Coordinates of C-alpha atoms and ligand atoms in Angstrom, one line a residue:
Chain A
M27 CA 0.0 0.0 0.0
S28 CA 1.5 3.3 -0.9
T29 CA 1.0 6.3 1.3
F30 CA 0.5 9.6 -0.4
E31 CA 1.5 12.7 1.3
T32 CA -0.5 15.2 -0.6
I33 CA -0.4 18.8 0.4
P34 CA -3.7 20.4 1.4
E35 CA -5.1 22.9 -1.1
S36 CA -5.4 25.8 1.3
T37 CA -1.8 25.7 2.5
S38 CA -0.3 24.5 -0.8
Q39 CA 1.7 27.6 -1.3
T40 CA 3.8 27.6 1.8
S41 CA 4.3 23.8 2.3
A42 CA 4.9 23.0 -1.3
E43 CA 7.3 25.8 -1.7
H44 CA 9.0 24.8 1.5
L45 CA 9.3 21.2 0.4
A46 CA 10.6 22.2 -3.1
E47 CA 13.2 24.5 -1.5
R48 CA 14.3 21.9 0.9
L49 CA 14.7 19.4 -1.8
S50 CA 16.5 21.6 -4.3
K51 CA 18.9 22.6 -1.5
S52 CA 19.7 19.0 -0.6
I53 CA 20.0 17.9 -4.2
T54 CA 22.3 20.8 -5.1
A55 CA 24.5 20.1 -2.1
A56 CA 24.8 16.4 -3.0
A57 CA 25.6 17.2 -6.6
E58 CA 28.1 19.8 -5.4
A59 CA 29.8 17.2 -3.2
D60 CA 29.9 14.7 -6.0
R61 CA 31.4 17.2 -8.4
R62 CA 34.1 18.0 -5.9
E63 CA 35.0 14.3 -5.7
G64 CA 35.0 13.9 -9.4
W65 CA 31.9 11.7 -9.7
N66 CA 30.1 11.5 -12.9
R67 CA 26.5 12.0 -11.8
P68 CA 23.4 12.4 -13.9
P69 CA 22.3 16.0 -14.2
V70 CA 20.6 17.5 -11.1
F71 CA 16.8 17.5 -11.3
L72 CA 15.0 20.4 -9.8
P73 CA 11.3 20.7 -9.5
E74 CA 9.9 22.7 -12.5
S75 CA 6.2 22.7 -12.4
E76 CA 4.4 25.0 -10.0
N77 CA 2.3 22.2 -8.5
G78 CA 4.9 21.4 -6.0
V79 CA 6.6 18.1 -5.2
L80 CA 4.9 15.0 -4.1
E81 CA 6.6 12.5 -1.9
V82 CA 5.5 8.9 -2.4
A83 CA 6.5 5.9 -0.5
M84 CA 6.5 3.1 -3.0
G85 CA 6.4 0.0 -0.8
P86 CA 7.1 -1.8 1.5
H87 CA 4.1 -3.7 0.3
H88 CA 4.0 -2.6 -3.2
P89 CA 3.7 -5.5 -5.7
S90 CA 6.4 -4.2 -7.9
T91 CA 9.1 -4.1 -5.3
H92 CA 9.7 -7.9 -5.3
G93 CA 9.3 -8.2 -1.6
V94 CA 9.3 -5.8 1.3
F95 CA 11.3 -2.9 0.0
R96 CA 10.5 0.8 0.1
M97 CA 11.4 3.6 -2.3
D98 CA 10.8 7.1 -1.0
V99 CA 10.2 8.8 -4.3
S100 CA 9.9 12.6 -4.8
V101 CA 8.0 13.3 -8.0
D102 CA 7.5 16.5 -9.8
G103 CA 4.5 15.6 -11.9
E104 CA 5.5 12.2 -13.3
R105 CA 9.2 12.9 -13.2
V106 CA 11.3 11.4 -10.4
I107 CA 13.6 14.0 -8.9
R108 CA 14.8 12.1 -5.9
L109 CA 14.7 8.5 -4.8
K110 CA 15.7 6.9 -1.5
P111 CA 15.8 3.2 -1.2
V112 CA 14.9 1.9 2.2
F113 CA 15.6 -1.6 3.1
G114 CA 15.8 -3.8 6.2
Y115 CA 12.3 -5.0 6.4
L116 CA 13.3 -8.6 5.9
H117 CA 16.4 -8.5 8.2
R118 CA 16.8 -11.9 9.8
N119 CA 20.1 -11.5 11.5
H120 CA 21.8 -14.1 9.3
E121 CA 25.4 -13.1 10.0
K122 CA 25.1 -13.0 13.7
I123 CA 23.2 -16.3 13.8
A124 CA 26.0 -17.8 11.7
E125 CA 28.6 -16.5 14.2
G126 CA 26.8 -18.4 16.9
T127 CA 26.4 -21.8 15.2
A128 CA 28.6 -24.5 13.8
Y129 CA 30.0 -24.0 10.2
L130 CA 27.7 -26.7 8.9
A131 CA 24.6 -25.3 10.5
S132 CA 24.9 -22.1 8.5
M133 CA 24.6 -24.0 5.2
P134 CA 20.8 -24.3 5.3
Y135 CA 20.6 -20.7 6.2
T136 CA 22.5 -19.6 3.1
D137 CA 19.7 -21.2 1.0
R138 CA 17.4 -18.5 2.4
L139 CA 19.6 -15.6 1.3
D140 CA 18.7 -15.5 -2.3
Y141 CA 16.0 -18.1 -2.4
F142 CA 16.0 -18.3 -6.1
C143 CA 19.6 -19.5 -6.3
S144 CA 20.1 -21.6 -3.2
L145 CA 22.7 -23.8 -4.9
T146 CA 25.0 -20.9 -5.9
N147 CA 24.7 -19.6 -2.3
N148 CA 25.7 -23.0 -1.0
W149 CA 28.7 -23.1 -3.4
A150 CA 29.9 -19.6 -2.4
Y151 CA 29.8 -20.5 1.3
A152 CA 31.4 -23.9 0.8
L153 CA 34.1 -22.3 -1.3
A154 CA 34.9 -19.8 1.5
V155 CA 35.1 -22.6 4.1
E156 CA 37.2 -24.8 1.8
K157 CA 39.6 -21.9 1.4
L158 CA 39.7 -21.3 5.1
A159 CA 40.4 -24.9 5.9
G160 CA 42.4 -25.8 2.8
I161 CA 40.0 -28.6 1.6
Q162 CA 40.4 -30.2 -1.8
V163 CA 37.2 -31.0 -3.7
P164 CA 37.0 -34.1 -5.8
E165 CA 36.7 -33.7 -9.5
R166 CA 33.2 -35.2 -9.9
A167 CA 31.9 -32.9 -7.2
E168 CA 33.3 -29.9 -9.0
Y169 CA 31.4 -31.0 -12.2
I170 CA 28.2 -31.5 -10.2
R171 CA 28.6 -28.0 -8.8
V172 CA 29.1 -26.4 -12.2
I173 CA 26.1 -28.2 -13.6
L174 CA 23.9 -27.1 -10.7
A175 CA 25.2 -23.6 -10.7
E176 CA 24.5 -23.2 -14.4
L177 CA 21.0 -24.7 -14.1
T178 CA 20.5 -22.2 -11.3
R179 CA 21.6 -19.4 -13.6
I180 CA 19.2 -20.4 -16.3
Q181 CA 16.2 -20.6 -14.0
N182 CA 17.1 -17.4 -12.2
H183 CA 17.5 -15.4 -15.4
A184 CA 14.3 -16.9 -16.9
A185 CA 12.4 -15.9 -13.8
A186 CA 14.1 -12.5 -13.7
V187 CA 13.1 -11.7 -17.2
G188 CA 9.6 -13.0 -16.6
F189 CA 9.2 -10.7 -13.6
L190 CA 10.6 -7.8 -15.5
L191 CA 7.9 -8.2 -18.1
Q192 CA 5.3 -8.6 -15.3
D193 CA 6.5 -5.3 -13.9
M194 CA 6.0 -3.8 -17.4
G195 CA 2.4 -4.9 -17.4
A196 CA 2.7 -8.0 -19.6
S197 CA 0.8 -9.8 -16.9
G198 CA 1.2 -13.5 -16.9
T199 CA 2.3 -14.8 -20.2
P200 CA 6.1 -14.3 -20.3
L201 CA 6.3 -15.0 -16.6
M202 CA 4.4 -18.3 -17.0
Y203 CA 6.5 -19.3 -19.9
A204 CA 9.6 -18.7 -17.8
F205 CA 8.1 -20.5 -14.9
R206 CA 7.2 -23.5 -17.0
E207 CA 10.9 -24.0 -17.8
R208 CA 12.0 -23.1 -14.3
E209 CA 9.7 -25.8 -13.0
K210 CA 11.5 -28.4 -15.0
I211 CA 14.8 -27.4 -13.5
L212 CA 13.3 -27.3 -10.0
D213 CA 12.0 -30.8 -10.5
L214 CA 15.6 -31.8 -11.3
F215 CA 16.8 -30.1 -8.1
E216 CA 14.1 -31.9 -6.1
Q217 CA 15.0 -35.3 -7.5
L218 CA 18.7 -34.8 -6.6
T219 CA 18.6 -32.7 -3.4
G220 CA 15.2 -33.4 -2.0
S221 CA 14.0 -29.8 -2.1
R222 CA 13.0 -27.5 -4.9
M223 CA 14.3 -24.3 -3.6
M224 CA 16.0 -24.8 -0.2
C225 CA 18.4 -27.4 -1.5
N226 CA 21.1 -27.4 1.2
Y227 CA 23.1 -29.6 -1.1
M228 CA 26.8 -28.7 -1.0
R229 CA 29.1 -29.7 1.8
F230 CA 32.6 -28.6 2.7
G231 CA 34.7 -30.8 0.4
G232 CA 32.1 -32.0 -1.9
C233 CA 28.3 -32.6 -2.3
R234 CA 25.8 -34.5 -0.1
V235 CA 24.5 -37.2 -2.5
D236 CA 25.8 -38.4 -5.8
V237 CA 24.0 -37.9 -9.0
T238 CA 22.6 -41.0 -10.7
D239 CA 22.9 -41.7 -14.4
A240 CA 19.2 -41.4 -14.7
W241 CA 19.4 -37.9 -13.3
L242 CA 22.2 -37.0 -15.7
D243 CA 20.1 -38.3 -18.7
R244 CA 17.2 -36.2 -17.6
A245 CA 19.4 -33.2 -17.2
R246 CA 20.8 -33.8 -20.7
R247 CA 17.3 -34.0 -22.2
L248 CA 16.4 -30.8 -20.4
V249 CA 19.5 -28.9 -21.6
A250 CA 18.9 -30.2 -25.2
G251 CA 15.4 -28.6 -25.1
M252 CA 16.6 -25.4 -23.6
P253 CA 17.6 -23.5 -26.8
Q254 CA 14.2 -24.1 -28.2
F255 CA 12.6 -22.4 -25.2
V256 CA 15.0 -19.5 -25.4
D257 CA 14.1 -19.1 -29.1
E258 CA 10.4 -19.1 -28.3
F259 CA 11.0 -16.7 -25.4
E260 CA 12.9 -14.4 -27.7
A261 CA 10.3 -14.6 -30.5
L262 CA 7.8 -13.5 -27.9
L263 CA 9.8 -10.7 -26.5
T264 CA 13.0 -9.4 -28.0
T265 CA 11.6 -7.5 -31.0
N266 CA 8.3 -6.6 -29.3
E267 CA 7.8 -2.9 -29.9
I268 CA 6.2 -2.3 -26.5
L269 CA 9.0 -3.9 -24.7
M270 CA 11.6 -1.9 -26.8
V271 CA 9.9 1.4 -26.1
R272 CA 9.6 0.6 -22.4
C273 CA 13.2 -0.6 -22.1
Q274 CA 15.5 1.1 -24.5
G275 CA 17.2 4.2 -23.1
I276 CA 15.6 3.7 -19.7
G277 CA 17.7 3.5 -16.6
A278 CA 21.0 3.8 -18.3
L279 CA 24.0 3.2 -16.1
K280 CA 27.4 4.6 -16.9
P281 CA 30.3 2.1 -16.8
D282 CA 32.5 4.2 -14.5
L283 CA 29.7 4.7 -12.0
A284 CA 28.9 1.0 -12.1
V285 CA 32.5 0.2 -11.4
N286 CA 32.8 2.8 -8.7
A287 CA 29.7 1.6 -7.0
G288 CA 30.8 -2.0 -7.0
V289 CA 28.0 -3.2 -9.3
T290 CA 28.5 -6.7 -10.6
G291 CA 26.8 -9.4 -12.5
P292 CA 24.6 -8.9 -15.6
M293 CA 24.0 -5.3 -14.5
L294 CA 27.7 -4.5 -14.8
R295 CA 28.2 -6.5 -18.0
A296 CA 25.2 -4.7 -19.6
T297 CA 27.2 -1.5 -19.3
G298 CA 30.0 -3.0 -21.4
V299 CA 32.5 -3.8 -18.6
N300 CA 34.0 -7.3 -19.2
Y301 CA 34.1 -8.7 -15.7
D302 CA 32.9 -12.1 -14.9
L303 CA 34.4 -14.0 -12.0
R304 CA 34.1 -17.3 -13.9
K305 CA 36.8 -15.8 -16.2
V306 CA 38.6 -13.7 -13.7
D307 CA 38.9 -16.1 -10.7
H308 CA 38.7 -19.4 -12.5
Y309 CA 37.1 -20.8 -9.3
G310 CA 36.1 -24.4 -9.4
I311 CA 36.8 -25.8 -12.9
Y312 CA 35.5 -23.0 -15.0
D313 CA 38.8 -22.7 -17.0
R314 CA 38.0 -26.1 -18.6
F315 CA 34.9 -24.9 -20.4
K316 CA 34.6 -22.8 -23.5
F317 CA 32.0 -20.0 -23.1
R318 CA 31.6 -16.4 -24.0
I319 CA 30.7 -13.4 -21.8
P320 CA 27.8 -11.4 -23.3
L321 CA 28.3 -7.7 -23.0
G322 CA 25.9 -4.8 -23.4
D323 CA 26.5 -1.4 -24.9
H324 CA 24.2 1.2 -23.3
G325 CA 23.7 -0.2 -19.8
D326 CA 19.9 0.4 -20.1
V327 CA 17.1 -2.0 -19.2
Y328 CA 17.0 -3.5 -22.6
D329 CA 20.7 -4.4 -22.4
R330 CA 20.2 -6.0 -19.1
Y331 CA 17.4 -8.1 -20.5
M332 CA 19.5 -9.0 -23.5
V333 CA 22.6 -10.0 -21.4
R334 CA 20.4 -12.3 -19.3
I335 CA 19.0 -14.0 -22.4
L336 CA 22.4 -14.5 -23.8
E337 CA 23.8 -15.7 -20.5
I338 CA 21.1 -18.4 -20.6
R339 CA 22.4 -19.5 -24.0
E340 CA 26.0 -19.5 -22.7
A341 CA 25.0 -21.5 -19.6
V342 CA 23.5 -24.1 -22.0
H343 CA 26.9 -24.4 -23.7
I344 CA 28.7 -24.9 -20.4
L345 CA 26.1 -27.4 -19.3
E346 CA 26.5 -29.4 -22.6
Q347 CA 30.2 -29.6 -22.0
A348 CA 30.0 -30.4 -18.3
L349 CA 27.3 -33.1 -18.8
K350 CA 29.5 -34.7 -21.5
E351 CA 32.7 -34.7 -19.5
I352 CA 31.6 -35.5 -16.0
P353 CA 33.9 -38.2 -14.7
A354 CA 33.2 -41.0 -12.2
G355 CA 34.7 -40.9 -8.8
P356 CA 34.1 -39.8 -5.2
I357 CA 32.0 -36.8 -4.4
M358 CA 33.3 -36.0 -1.0
D359 CA 36.8 -35.2 0.4
P360 CA 37.3 -38.2 2.7
K361 CA 39.3 -36.2 5.2
T362 CA 36.6 -33.7 6.0
K363 CA 34.4 -34.6 8.9
L364 CA 30.7 -33.6 9.0
R365 CA 30.6 -33.1 12.8
G366 CA 33.2 -31.4 15.0
F367 CA 34.5 -29.3 12.1
R368 CA 37.1 -26.8 13.4
P369 CA 39.3 -25.0 10.9
K370 CA 42.6 -23.5 11.9
P371 CA 42.6 -19.8 12.9
G372 CA 42.7 -17.6 9.8
E373 CA 40.6 -15.8 7.4
A374 CA 39.2 -16.4 3.9
Y375 CA 37.1 -14.8 1.3
G376 CA 35.3 -17.0 -1.2
R377 CA 33.4 -15.5 -4.1
I378 CA 31.6 -16.8 -7.1
E379 CA 29.7 -15.4 -10.0
A380 CA 26.2 -15.9 -8.7
P381 CA 23.4 -15.2 -11.2
K382 CA 22.9 -11.8 -9.7
G383 CA 26.6 -10.8 -9.4
E384 CA 29.5 -11.4 -7.2
L385 CA 28.5 -13.3 -4.1
G386 CA 31.2 -13.5 -1.5
F387 CA 31.5 -14.9 2.0
Y388 CA 34.2 -13.6 4.3
L389 CA 35.0 -15.8 7.3
I390 CA 37.4 -15.4 10.2
S391 CA 38.1 -18.4 12.2
D392 CA 39.6 -18.4 15.7
G393 CA 39.9 -22.1 15.7
G394 CA 36.6 -22.8 17.3
S395 CA 33.6 -24.7 16.0
N396 CA 31.8 -21.5 14.8
P397 CA 33.2 -18.6 12.8
Y398 CA 34.5 -15.6 14.7
R399 CA 33.3 -13.3 11.9
Y400 CA 30.9 -14.1 9.1
R401 CA 30.1 -11.6 6.4
V402 CA 28.1 -11.9 3.2
R403 CA 28.7 -9.7 0.2
P404 CA 25.3 -9.7 -1.3
P405 CA 25.2 -8.8 -5.0
S406 CA 21.6 -7.6 -5.1
M407 CA 22.1 -5.2 -2.3
I408 CA 25.1 -3.6 -3.8
N409 CA 23.5 -3.4 -7.2
L410 CA 20.6 -1.6 -5.6
T411 CA 22.8 1.2 -4.4
V412 CA 22.8 2.8 -7.8
L413 CA 19.0 2.8 -8.1
E414 CA 18.6 6.5 -7.6
D415 CA 21.2 7.3 -10.3
M416 CA 19.3 5.1 -12.8
C417 CA 15.9 6.5 -12.0
L418 CA 16.4 10.3 -11.8
G419 CA 14.5 12.1 -14.6
H420 CA 12.4 9.1 -15.5
N421 CA 8.7 8.5 -15.0
V422 CA 7.3 6.7 -12.0
A423 CA 6.3 3.8 -14.2
D424 CA 9.9 3.5 -15.4
V425 CA 11.1 3.2 -11.8
V426 CA 9.2 0.0 -11.5
V427 CA 10.8 -1.4 -14.7
I428 CA 14.3 -0.2 -13.6
L429 CA 13.9 -1.9 -10.2
G430 CA 12.7 -5.1 -12.0
S431 CA 15.8 -5.0 -14.2
V432 CA 18.2 -4.9 -11.2
D433 CA 16.9 -8.4 -10.3
I434 CA 16.8 -8.2 -6.5
V435 CA 15.8 -10.7 -4.0
L436 CA 15.0 -9.2 -0.7
G437 CA 16.1 -12.2 1.3
E438 CA 19.6 -11.3 0.1
V439 CA 19.4 -7.6 0.3
D440 CA 18.4 -7.6 4.0
R441 CA 19.8 -10.9 5.1
Chain B
M58 CA 7.2 -2.6 -39.8
L59 CA 5.7 -1.3 -36.6
G60 CA 3.8 -4.1 -34.8
E61 CA 5.7 -6.9 -36.4
G62 CA 7.3 -7.9 -33.2
I63 CA 4.0 -7.9 -31.4
L64 CA 2.4 -10.1 -34.1
K65 CA 5.4 -12.5 -33.9
G66 CA 4.9 -12.7 -30.1
L67 CA 1.2 -13.3 -30.5
A68 CA 1.9 -16.1 -32.9
Q69 CA 3.9 -17.7 -30.1
T70 CA 1.1 -17.4 -27.6
A71 CA -1.4 -18.8 -30.2
K72 CA 0.9 -21.7 -30.8
N73 CA 1.1 -22.4 -27.1
F74 CA -2.6 -22.0 -26.6
A75 CA -3.5 -24.3 -29.5
G76 CA -0.7 -26.7 -28.5
S77 CA -2.1 -27.1 -25.0
Y78 CA -5.0 -29.1 -26.4
V79 CA -2.8 -31.6 -28.1
S80 CA 0.6 -31.8 -26.4
E81 CA 1.4 -32.8 -22.8
E82 CA 4.5 -30.6 -23.1
R83 CA 2.5 -27.4 -23.4
L84 CA -0.2 -28.1 -20.9
T85 CA 1.7 -28.0 -17.7
T86 CA -0.9 -27.1 -15.2
V87 CA -2.0 -29.6 -12.7
Q88 CA -5.4 -29.2 -10.9
Y89 CA -3.8 -29.8 -7.5
P90 CA -6.2 -31.3 -4.9
E91 CA -7.9 -33.6 -7.5
E92 CA -4.9 -34.3 -9.6
R93 CA -1.5 -35.0 -8.0
L94 CA 2.0 -35.3 -9.3
P95 CA 4.0 -38.2 -7.9
V96 CA 6.3 -37.1 -5.0
A97 CA 10.0 -37.4 -5.9
E98 CA 11.8 -40.1 -4.0
A99 CA 14.4 -37.9 -2.6
S100 CA 11.8 -35.3 -1.5
R101 CA 12.0 -34.2 2.1
V102 CA 9.6 -32.3 4.3
F103 CA 9.8 -33.0 8.1
P104 CA 11.7 -35.6 10.0
F105 CA 10.2 -38.8 11.6
L106 CA 11.6 -41.5 13.9
V107 CA 12.0 -45.0 12.5
F108 CA 11.0 -48.0 14.5
D109 CA 11.6 -51.7 13.6
G110 CA 8.9 -54.4 14.1
S111 CA 5.4 -53.6 15.1
E112 CA 5.7 -51.9 18.4
W113 CA 6.6 -48.3 18.1
L114 CA 8.3 -47.7 21.4
G115 CA 10.0 -51.0 21.7
G116 CA 11.4 -50.9 18.2
M117 CA 12.4 -47.3 18.2
R118 CA 16.0 -47.0 16.9
C119 CA 16.7 -43.7 18.6
V120 CA 19.0 -44.0 21.6
A121 CA 18.6 -40.4 22.8
C122 CA 22.2 -39.6 22.2
Q123 CA 21.0 -36.0 21.6
I124 CA 23.4 -35.3 18.7
C125 CA 20.6 -34.2 16.4
E126 CA 19.3 -31.9 19.1
K127 CA 22.7 -30.2 19.3
E128 CA 23.3 -30.0 15.6
C129 CA 19.9 -28.8 14.5
P130 CA 20.4 -25.3 13.2
P131 CA 17.2 -23.7 14.5
K132 CA 17.2 -25.9 17.6
C133 CA 13.7 -27.3 17.2
I134 CA 14.3 -30.8 18.7
Y135 CA 13.7 -31.4 22.4
I136 CA 14.9 -34.7 23.8
E137 CA 14.8 -36.2 27.3
K138 CA 16.8 -39.3 27.9
S139 CA 15.4 -42.2 29.8
K140 CA 16.7 -43.4 33.1
D141 CA 16.5 -47.1 32.2
K142 CA 17.7 -49.0 29.1
K143 CA 16.1 -51.2 26.5
P144 CA 17.8 -53.4 23.9
D145 CA 18.4 -51.9 20.4
Y146 CA 18.5 -53.7 17.1
V147 CA 21.7 -55.5 17.8
G148 CA 20.5 -56.4 21.2
K149 CA 22.8 -54.0 23.0
Q150 CA 21.2 -52.2 26.0
Q151 CA 20.7 -48.5 25.1
F152 CA 18.8 -45.5 26.5
Y153 CA 15.7 -44.3 24.7
P154 CA 13.9 -41.0 24.6
V155 CA 11.2 -40.5 27.1
R156 CA 10.4 -37.2 25.3
F157 CA 11.3 -36.5 21.7
D158 CA 9.5 -33.4 20.3
I159 CA 10.0 -31.6 17.1
D160 CA 8.5 -28.2 16.6
I161 CA 7.6 -28.3 12.9
S162 CA 6.7 -24.7 12.9
V163 CA 10.4 -24.0 13.5
C164 CA 11.9 -26.9 11.6
M165 CA 13.3 -25.8 8.2
S166 CA 13.5 -29.2 6.6
C167 CA 17.3 -29.0 6.2
Q168 CA 18.0 -32.7 6.9
I169 CA 21.0 -32.1 9.0
C170 CA 19.6 -34.2 11.9
V171 CA 19.3 -37.1 9.4
E172 CA 22.9 -36.6 8.3
V173 CA 24.4 -36.5 11.8
C174 CA 22.4 -39.3 13.4
P175 CA 24.8 -42.3 13.8
F176 CA 22.0 -44.8 14.4
E177 CA 19.8 -44.3 11.3
A178 CA 17.0 -43.4 13.6
I179 CA 15.7 -40.2 12.1
K180 CA 14.7 -39.8 8.5
M181 CA 12.8 -37.4 6.4
D182 CA 9.1 -37.8 5.7
T183 CA 7.4 -36.8 2.4
A184 CA 4.0 -36.0 3.8
F185 CA 3.3 -32.3 3.2
E186 CA -0.4 -31.7 3.9
L187 CA 0.1 -30.8 7.5
A188 CA -2.1 -27.8 7.9
T189 CA -3.8 -27.6 11.3
D190 CA -5.9 -25.0 13.1
D191 CA -4.0 -25.5 16.3
R192 CA -1.0 -23.2 15.9
F193 CA 1.0 -24.3 19.0
G194 CA 0.1 -27.9 20.1
G195 CA -0.8 -29.1 16.6
L196 CA 2.7 -28.2 15.2
L197 CA 4.6 -29.7 18.1
L198 CA 4.9 -33.4 17.3
D199 CA 5.7 -35.8 20.1
R200 CA 7.6 -39.1 19.8
Q201 CA 4.4 -41.1 19.2
Q202 CA 3.4 -38.9 16.3
L203 CA 6.9 -38.9 14.9
A204 CA 7.3 -42.7 15.1
K205 CA 6.8 -44.4 11.7
S206 CA 7.6 -48.0 10.9
N207 CA 10.5 -49.1 8.8
E208 CA 7.9 -50.4 6.2
Y209 CA 6.7 -46.8 5.9
Y210 CA 10.2 -45.7 5.4
H211 CA 10.6 -48.3 2.6
S212 CA 7.4 -47.1 1.0
I213 CA 8.6 -43.5 0.7
H214 CA 12.3 -43.8 0.1
P215 CA 12.8 -47.4 -1.2
T216 CA 16.4 -47.0 -2.4
E217 CA 17.7 -45.2 0.6
A218 CA 15.8 -47.5 3.0
S219 CA 17.3 -50.6 1.4
E220 CA 20.8 -49.2 1.7
V221 CA 20.2 -48.4 5.3
D222 CA 18.8 -51.9 6.0
A223 CA 21.8 -53.5 4.3
R224 CA 24.1 -51.4 6.5
L225 CA 22.3 -52.3 9.7
D226 CA 22.2 -56.0 8.8
E227 CA 25.9 -55.9 8.2
E228 CA 26.4 -54.4 11.6
K229 CA 24.1 -56.9 13.2
V230 CA 25.9 -59.8 11.6
K231 CA 29.2 -58.4 12.8
A232 CA 27.8 -57.9 16.4
E233 CA 26.4 -61.4 16.5
A234 CA 29.7 -62.9 15.2
K235 CA 31.5 -60.9 17.8
A236 CA 29.1 -62.1 20.5
K237 CA 29.5 -65.7 19.3
A238 CA 33.2 -65.4 19.2
A239 CA 33.2 -63.9 22.7
A240 CA 31.0 -66.6 24.2
P241 CA 33.3 -69.6 23.6
A242 CA 36.3 -67.4 24.4
A243 CA 34.8 -66.7 27.8
A244 CA 33.9 -70.3 28.3
A245 CA 37.3 -71.7 27.5
K246 CA 39.6 -70.1 30.0
P247 CA 42.7 -69.3 27.8
P248 CA 41.2 -67.0 25.2
A249 CA 41.7 -68.4 21.7
P250 CA 43.8 -66.0 19.5
A251 CA 41.5 -66.6 16.5
G252 CA 38.5 -65.5 18.5
G253 CA 39.4 -61.9 17.9
K254 CA 38.6 -62.3 14.2
D255 CA 35.0 -62.4 13.2
Ligands
SF4_86 S1 17.5 -39.3 16.4 FE1 19.6 -40.1 16.2 S2 20.9 -38.4 16.7 FE2 18.9 -37.9 17.5 S3 18.9 -38.5 19.6 FE3 18.1 -40.3 18.4 S4 19.9 -41.5 17.9 FE4 20.7 -39.5 18.6
SF4_87 S1 15.3 -31.0 9.5 FE1 16.8 -29.4 10.2 S2 15.5 -28.0 11.3 FE2 14.3 -29.8 11.1 S3 14.7 -31.0 12.9 FE3 16.1 -31.7 11.4 S4 18.0 -30.4 11.8 FE4 16.3 -29.4 12.8

């Protein structure tokens, strides 16, 4: 429910002027500070019309905000002149809980960060602990991880594009097509891990259960059918005039601002910056696969959409290679115990290219059974920090689309 | 031409709409309460306690070691250990839980209790229609509600249950052989050196 703070007719002169003055002062001051520090900010927007400025709280229970997230938007007519993201409504104290429990017990909690991509969350956390304790992962387990991570990427991007279209008013059809495919992938996850979304599958030094040949065959069939789905999806959307009008040139992000703000993932690559941790870090076994990194040009909503679609296609390529090459062998490091796990004192930062961007876990161990410090670097929250820069000067309806194109999950933003 | 993309998209929707009458692939909706999809074998919802034989308390595998209580991330298991002992599946005297409650309103179905239990006593159930109008008592399951027979376990996770049974039988055979080896060894005063092997 949005709350509207309208200004009563009788006193409109004084309060509206007061509000406008206060706003323009704060905006000018912020822009001045940015200029001093050499930041490249979009032009300053001052209220123009004489009707005054309206402050609207979009959220926390607005259907377009993908969860409980609030944007305090100041609008001049339809134009957004200021936007303040407010988060924390879904704060669940993840980091502090993790500091009080055993290393293993945090694994199911990581599922609940970005609940669309529990398997990549598991991997990032497992990677950090493996770095901390110096654990080697067997080859087969690495392949399983890559397969699951790329399946996760496909279903996340399909759903993200579906939701973006939903935000644009294409209610239902694209989202349902995306969910139809996503459902097949979730069925695969359920068959292997026991759960559709809260998989809790990876363990330090490997994976929990082995994949069967029947599962691999099913995955191969699914992957073989995936390009057909993407073609259909693209035929439905890519050249659709309404989508192009609503997306092209909307919410453009400059590469230097994106880099300075720490934006990662498809949002950064849509601005043309070639940065993908799978290529930069070579974590896991990604250096064995041939794949390309799709890049955008303008950094607008349409580029983000396009980058996601192309990443689905590249993920299919990785999956084809991984499903062909997967070797037999053990899936767990035999030296790592499940219970009584105590890494030596030290610190480690494990990061992977999650579907939404760089997901990192920073751990400090003091030799005990639970981490001394546990910190998550959530990609969706950091990508959200540039929301105002992307939205200024656009219409309110575009704000919804721009937010949709960031692809946030509030479980990860607020933790 | 303006509108070409829209028409192309509409052709796709039309294809899907018409296709839903002829192809299983395109008709993906399931009318849930009447129609049901089969539950995946690996699927997990909430834990239950396995018992052997027909008597739930007598055959209960749990020995109240309280490992699962300690390892459960949200700490939703409550166990009280018995004062007396009863024989377990290999005939060894063991404790048993006089109280074993799981608060399924807190449980997050993570399966960690199953993984850490050394006695194959707790497993994951696949029943998911657990709605109740009693918010507190109805969601706190006690040991009798949690106890399910080994046959039930076989019916929901056949592969896993057979593996578990094989493992337990092996242990039982080993324990019996050991007991047999120990018996004549105890009878004959000088212990036979071969008695150590089973
Ligand atoms: S269920 Fe298993 S781990 Fe838990 S108390 Fe019983 S025997 Fe121990
Ligand atoms: S499934 Fe997880 S949360 Fe539930 S009782 Fe077992 S360990 Fe606790």
